[in-house]
mmCIF file of C-alpha atoms and ligand atoms in Angstrom:
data_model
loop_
_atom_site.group_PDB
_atom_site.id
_atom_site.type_symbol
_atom_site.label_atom_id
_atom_site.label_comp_id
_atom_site.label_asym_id
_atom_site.label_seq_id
_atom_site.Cartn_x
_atom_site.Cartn_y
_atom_site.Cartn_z
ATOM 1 C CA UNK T 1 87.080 119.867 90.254
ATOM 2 C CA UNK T 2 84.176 119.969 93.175
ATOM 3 C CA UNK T 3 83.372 116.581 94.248
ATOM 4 C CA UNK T 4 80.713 114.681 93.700
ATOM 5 C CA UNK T 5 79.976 113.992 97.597
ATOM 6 C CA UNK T 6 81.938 114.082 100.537
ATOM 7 C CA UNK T 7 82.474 110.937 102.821
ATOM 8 C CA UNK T 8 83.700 111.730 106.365
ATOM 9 C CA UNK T 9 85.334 108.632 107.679
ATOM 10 C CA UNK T 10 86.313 107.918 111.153
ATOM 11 C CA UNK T 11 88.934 104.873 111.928
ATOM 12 C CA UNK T 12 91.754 103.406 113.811
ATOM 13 C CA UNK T 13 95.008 105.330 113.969
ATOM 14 C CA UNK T 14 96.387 101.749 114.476
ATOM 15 C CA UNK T 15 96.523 99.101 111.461
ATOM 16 C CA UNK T 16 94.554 96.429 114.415
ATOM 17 C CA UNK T 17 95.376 92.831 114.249
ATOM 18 C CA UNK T 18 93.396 91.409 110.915
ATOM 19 C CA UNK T 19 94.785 92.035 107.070
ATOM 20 C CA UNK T 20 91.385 92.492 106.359
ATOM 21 C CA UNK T 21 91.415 95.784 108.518
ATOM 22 C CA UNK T 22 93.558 97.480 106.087
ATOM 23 C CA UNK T 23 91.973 95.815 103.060
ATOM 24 C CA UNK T 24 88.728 97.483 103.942
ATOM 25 C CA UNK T 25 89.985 100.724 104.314
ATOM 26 C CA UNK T 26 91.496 100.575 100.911
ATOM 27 C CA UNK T 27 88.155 99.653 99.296
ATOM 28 C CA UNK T 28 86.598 102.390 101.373
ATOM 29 C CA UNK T 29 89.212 105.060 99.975
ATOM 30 C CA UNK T 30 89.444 103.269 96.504
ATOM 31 C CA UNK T 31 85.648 103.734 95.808
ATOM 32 C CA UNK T 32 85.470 107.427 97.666
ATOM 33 C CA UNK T 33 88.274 108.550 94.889
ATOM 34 C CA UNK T 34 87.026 106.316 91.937
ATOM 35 C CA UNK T 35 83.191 108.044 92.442
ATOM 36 C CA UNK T 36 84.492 111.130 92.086
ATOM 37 C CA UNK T 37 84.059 111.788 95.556
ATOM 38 C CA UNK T 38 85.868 113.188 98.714
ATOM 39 C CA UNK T 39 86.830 112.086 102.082
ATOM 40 C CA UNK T 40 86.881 113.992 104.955
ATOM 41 C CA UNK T 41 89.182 112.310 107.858
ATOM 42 C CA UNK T 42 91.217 113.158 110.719
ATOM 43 C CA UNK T 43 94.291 114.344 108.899
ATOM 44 C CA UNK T 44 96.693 111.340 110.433
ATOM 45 C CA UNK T 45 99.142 109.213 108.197
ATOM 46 C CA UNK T 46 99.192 106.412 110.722
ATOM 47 C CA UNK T 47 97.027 102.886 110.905
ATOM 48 C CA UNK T 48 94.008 102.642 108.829
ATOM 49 C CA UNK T 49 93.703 106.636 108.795
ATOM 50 C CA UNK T 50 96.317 106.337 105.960
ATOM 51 C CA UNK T 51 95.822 103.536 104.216
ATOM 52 C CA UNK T 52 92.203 105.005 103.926
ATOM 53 C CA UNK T 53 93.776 108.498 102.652
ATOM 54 C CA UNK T 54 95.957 107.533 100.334
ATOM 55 C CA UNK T 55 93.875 104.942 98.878
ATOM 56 C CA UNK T 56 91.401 108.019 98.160
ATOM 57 C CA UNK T 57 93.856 110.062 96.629
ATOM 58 C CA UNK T 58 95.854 107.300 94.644
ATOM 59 C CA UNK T 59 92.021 106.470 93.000
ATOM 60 C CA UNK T 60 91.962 109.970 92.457
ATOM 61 C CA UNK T 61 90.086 111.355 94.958
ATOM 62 C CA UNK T 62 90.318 114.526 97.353
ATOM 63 C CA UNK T 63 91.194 114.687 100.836
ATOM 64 C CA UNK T 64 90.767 116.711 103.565
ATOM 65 C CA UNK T 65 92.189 116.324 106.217
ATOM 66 C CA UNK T 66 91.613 117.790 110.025
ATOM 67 C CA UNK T 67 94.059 117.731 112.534
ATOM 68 C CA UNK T 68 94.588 119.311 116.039
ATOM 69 C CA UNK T 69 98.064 121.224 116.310
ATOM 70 C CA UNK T 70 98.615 119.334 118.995
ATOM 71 C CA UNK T 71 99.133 116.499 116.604
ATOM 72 C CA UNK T 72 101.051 117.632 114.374
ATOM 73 C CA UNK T 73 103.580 118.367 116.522
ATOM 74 C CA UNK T 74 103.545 114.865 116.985
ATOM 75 C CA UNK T 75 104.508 114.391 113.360
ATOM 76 C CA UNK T 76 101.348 112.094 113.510
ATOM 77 C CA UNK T 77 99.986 114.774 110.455
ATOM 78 C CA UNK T 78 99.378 113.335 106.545
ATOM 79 C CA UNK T 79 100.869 115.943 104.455
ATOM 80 C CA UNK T 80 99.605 114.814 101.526
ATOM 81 C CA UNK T 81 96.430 115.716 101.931
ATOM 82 C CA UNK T 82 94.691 118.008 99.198
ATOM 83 C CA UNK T 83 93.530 120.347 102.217
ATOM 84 C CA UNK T 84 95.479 119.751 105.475
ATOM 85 C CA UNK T 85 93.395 122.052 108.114
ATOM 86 C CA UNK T 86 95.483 122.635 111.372
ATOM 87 C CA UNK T 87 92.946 123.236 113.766
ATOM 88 C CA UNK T 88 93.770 124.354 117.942
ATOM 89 C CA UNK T 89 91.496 121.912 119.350
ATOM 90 C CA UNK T 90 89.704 118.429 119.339
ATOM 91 C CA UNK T 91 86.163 120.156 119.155
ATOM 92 C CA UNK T 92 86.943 122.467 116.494
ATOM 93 C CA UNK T 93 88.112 119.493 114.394
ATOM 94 C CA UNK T 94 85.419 117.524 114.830
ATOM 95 C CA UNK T 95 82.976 120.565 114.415
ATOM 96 C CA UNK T 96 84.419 121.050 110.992
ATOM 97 C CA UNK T 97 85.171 117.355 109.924
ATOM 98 C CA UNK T 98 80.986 116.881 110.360
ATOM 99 C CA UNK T 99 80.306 120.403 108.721
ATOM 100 C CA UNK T 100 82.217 118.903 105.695
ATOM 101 C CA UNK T 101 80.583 115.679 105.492
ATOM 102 C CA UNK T 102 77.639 114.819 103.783
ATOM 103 C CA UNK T 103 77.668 110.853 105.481
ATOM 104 C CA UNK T 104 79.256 109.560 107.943
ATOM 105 C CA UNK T 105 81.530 106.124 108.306
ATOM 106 C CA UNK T 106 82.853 104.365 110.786
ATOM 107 C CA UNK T 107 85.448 101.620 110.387
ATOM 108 C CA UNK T 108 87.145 99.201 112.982
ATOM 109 C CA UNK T 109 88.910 101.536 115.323
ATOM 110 C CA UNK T 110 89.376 102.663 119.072
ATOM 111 C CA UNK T 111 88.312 104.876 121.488
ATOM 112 C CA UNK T 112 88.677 107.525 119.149
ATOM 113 C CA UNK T 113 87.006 106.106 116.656
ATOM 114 C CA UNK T 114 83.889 104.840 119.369
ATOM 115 C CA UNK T 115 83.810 109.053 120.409
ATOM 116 C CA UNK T 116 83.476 110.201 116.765
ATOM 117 C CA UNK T 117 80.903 107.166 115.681
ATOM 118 C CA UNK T 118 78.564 108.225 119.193
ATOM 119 C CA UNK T 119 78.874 111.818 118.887
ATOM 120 C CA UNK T 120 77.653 111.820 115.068
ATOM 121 C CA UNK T 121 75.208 109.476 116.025
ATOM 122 C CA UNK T 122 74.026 111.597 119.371
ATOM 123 C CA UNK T 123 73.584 114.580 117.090
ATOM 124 C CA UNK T 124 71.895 113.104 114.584
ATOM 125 C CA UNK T 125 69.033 111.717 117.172
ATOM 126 C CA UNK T 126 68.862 114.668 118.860
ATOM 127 C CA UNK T 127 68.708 116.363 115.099
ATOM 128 C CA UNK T 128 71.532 118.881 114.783
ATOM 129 C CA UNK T 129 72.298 117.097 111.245
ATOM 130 C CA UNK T 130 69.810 114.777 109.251
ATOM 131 C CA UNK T 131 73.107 112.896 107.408
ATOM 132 C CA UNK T 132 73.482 109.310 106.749
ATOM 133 C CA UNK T 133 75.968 107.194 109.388
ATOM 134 C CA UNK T 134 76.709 103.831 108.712
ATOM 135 C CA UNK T 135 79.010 101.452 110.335
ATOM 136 C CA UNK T 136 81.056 98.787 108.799
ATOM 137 C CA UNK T 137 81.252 95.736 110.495
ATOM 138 C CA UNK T 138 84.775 94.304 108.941
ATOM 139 C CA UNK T 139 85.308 90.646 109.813
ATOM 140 C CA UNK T 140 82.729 90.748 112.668
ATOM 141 C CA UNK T 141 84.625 93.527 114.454
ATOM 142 C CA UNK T 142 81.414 95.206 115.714
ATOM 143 C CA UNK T 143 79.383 91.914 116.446
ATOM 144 C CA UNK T 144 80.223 92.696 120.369
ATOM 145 C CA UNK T 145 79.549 96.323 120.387
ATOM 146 C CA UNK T 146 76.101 95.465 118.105
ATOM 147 C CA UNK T 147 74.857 92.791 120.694
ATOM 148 C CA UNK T 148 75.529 95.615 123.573
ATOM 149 C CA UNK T 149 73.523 97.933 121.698
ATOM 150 C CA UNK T 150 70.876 95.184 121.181
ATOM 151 C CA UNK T 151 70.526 94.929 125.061
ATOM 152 C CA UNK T 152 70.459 98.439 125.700
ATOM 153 C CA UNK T 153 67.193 98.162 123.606
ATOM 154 C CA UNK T 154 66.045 95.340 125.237
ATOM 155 C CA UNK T 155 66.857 97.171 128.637
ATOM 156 C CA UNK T 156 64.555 100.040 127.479
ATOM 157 C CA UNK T 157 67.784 102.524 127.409
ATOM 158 C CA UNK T 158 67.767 102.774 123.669
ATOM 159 C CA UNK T 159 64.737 102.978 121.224
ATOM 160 C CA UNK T 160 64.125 101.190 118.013
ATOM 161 C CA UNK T 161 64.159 104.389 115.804
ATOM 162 C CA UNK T 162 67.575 105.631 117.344
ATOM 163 C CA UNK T 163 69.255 102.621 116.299
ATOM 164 C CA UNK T 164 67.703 102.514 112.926
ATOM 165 C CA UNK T 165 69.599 105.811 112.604
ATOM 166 C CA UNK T 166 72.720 103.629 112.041
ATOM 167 C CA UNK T 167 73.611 101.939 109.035
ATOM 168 C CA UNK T 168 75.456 98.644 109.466
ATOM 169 C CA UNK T 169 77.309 96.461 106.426
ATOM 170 C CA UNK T 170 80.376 94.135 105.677
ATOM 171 C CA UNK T 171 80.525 95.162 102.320
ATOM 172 C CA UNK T 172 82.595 98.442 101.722
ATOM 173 C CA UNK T 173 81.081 99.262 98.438
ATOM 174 C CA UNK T 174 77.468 98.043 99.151
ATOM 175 C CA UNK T 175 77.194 100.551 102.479
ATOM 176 C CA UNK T 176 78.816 103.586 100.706
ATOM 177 C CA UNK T 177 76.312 103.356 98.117
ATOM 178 C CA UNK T 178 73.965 103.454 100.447
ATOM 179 C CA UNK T 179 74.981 106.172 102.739
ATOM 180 C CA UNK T 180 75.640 108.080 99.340
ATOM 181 C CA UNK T 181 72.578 107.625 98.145
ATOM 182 C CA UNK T 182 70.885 108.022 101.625
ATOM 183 C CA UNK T 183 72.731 111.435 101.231
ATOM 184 C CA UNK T 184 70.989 112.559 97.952
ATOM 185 C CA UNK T 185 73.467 111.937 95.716
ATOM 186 C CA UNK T 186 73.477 109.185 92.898
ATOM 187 C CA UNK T 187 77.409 107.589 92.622
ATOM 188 C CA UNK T 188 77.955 107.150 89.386
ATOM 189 C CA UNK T 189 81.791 105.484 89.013
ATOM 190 C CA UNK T 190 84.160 108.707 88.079
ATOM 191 C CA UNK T 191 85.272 108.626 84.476
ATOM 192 C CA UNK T 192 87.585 110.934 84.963
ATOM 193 C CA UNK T 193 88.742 112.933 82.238
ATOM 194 C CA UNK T 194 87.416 116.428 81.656
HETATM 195 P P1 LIG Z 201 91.583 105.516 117.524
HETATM 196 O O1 LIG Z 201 90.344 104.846 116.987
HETATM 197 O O2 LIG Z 201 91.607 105.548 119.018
HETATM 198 O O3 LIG Z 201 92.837 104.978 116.912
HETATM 199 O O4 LIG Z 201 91.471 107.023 117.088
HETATM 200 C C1 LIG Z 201 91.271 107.318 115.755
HETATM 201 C C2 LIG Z 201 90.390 108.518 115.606
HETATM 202 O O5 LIG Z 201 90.768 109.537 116.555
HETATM 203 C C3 LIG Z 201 90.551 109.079 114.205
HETATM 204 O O6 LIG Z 201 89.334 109.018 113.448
HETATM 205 C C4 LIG Z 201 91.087 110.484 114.441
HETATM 206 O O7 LIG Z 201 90.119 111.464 114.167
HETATM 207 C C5 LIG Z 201 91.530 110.555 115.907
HETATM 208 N N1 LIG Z 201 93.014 110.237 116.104
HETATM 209 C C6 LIG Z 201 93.489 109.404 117.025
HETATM 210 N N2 LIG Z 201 94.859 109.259 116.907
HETATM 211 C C7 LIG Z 201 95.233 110.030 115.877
HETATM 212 C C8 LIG Z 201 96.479 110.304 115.224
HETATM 213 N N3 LIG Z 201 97.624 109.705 115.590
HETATM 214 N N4 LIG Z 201 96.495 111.160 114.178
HETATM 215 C C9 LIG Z 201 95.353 111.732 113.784
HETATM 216 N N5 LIG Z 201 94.148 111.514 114.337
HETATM 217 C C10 LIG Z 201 94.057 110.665 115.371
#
């Protein structure tokens, strides 16, 4: 069946410190697959990358995953996925992970995760894409990174209108919708069945 929407989501390979980490992830995967729609991801089975992907696919969802070679020699690959793309480098992957997206999420992660969040956010200001990117702010993860960003406005090194482009929320649900929506689709919960 074609999805309804496609969510690319960008998080920790590492589970990080809090329960409610991994809880979020599972709502973000849970309400991808119940809507009927997909998520896009990096193709890893490890941290919240999993939990997120097979929360998706156990609410009946479609993944794709998209994973350097590189990494999967690593065993660090998800094979579970509905599409597992084994891609020869980092660029390539992230090319395609944005060309199947029609949003963008980020969730508590690391430098990984910061790289993917900036670069989809640097295209989008500079235009390449006009899709939706939020951030979720899980348990006050990103309250340091948001106050740095605040000051880089204040220092005259960001503009108002670039961080507008951003989406911020605590609620999983509540900022999907959005982004979703944002995106130009209407998510209607999946009823599945024919
Ligand atoms: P990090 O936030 O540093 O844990 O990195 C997570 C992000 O970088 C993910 O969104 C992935 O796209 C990529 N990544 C980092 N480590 C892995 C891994 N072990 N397996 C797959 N992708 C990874």
């Amino acid at each position: 069946m074609t999805p309804a929407f496609s969510v690319c989501v960008y998080c920790g390979s590492r589970p990080g410190s809090k329960p409610e980490y991994a809880e979020a992830a599972r709502a973000v995967g849970t309400w991808i697959g119940q809507h009927g729609g997909q998520l896009v991801y990096g193709g890893g089975k490890a941290g919240l990358m999993g939990i997120t992907a097979e929360a998706a696919l156990q609410a009946g969802g479609r993944v794709v995953g998209v994973i350097p070679k590189a990494l999967v020699e690593k065993e660090w690959a998800f094979h579970d996925c509905t599409e597992l793309y084994i891609v020869d480098t980092m660029h390539e992957r992230k090319r395609m992970m944005a060309e199947r997206a029609d949003a963008f999420l980020a969730l508590p992660g690391g430098i990984g995760t910061f790289e993917e969040l900036f670069e989809v956010w640097t295209w989008r200001q500079l235009g390449y894409h006009d899709k939706p990117v939020g951030l979720l702010n899980v348990d006050r993860y990103y309250d340091g990174l948001l106050a740095f960003l605040g000051a880089t406005v204040e220092q005259q090194f960001l503009s108002d209108w670039q961080m507008d482009l951003i989406q911020t929320g605590t609620d999983p649900q509540t900022l999907l919708t959005r982004l979703v929506q944002d995106a130009g689709f209407a998510p209607a919960p999946h009823l599945g069945g024919i």
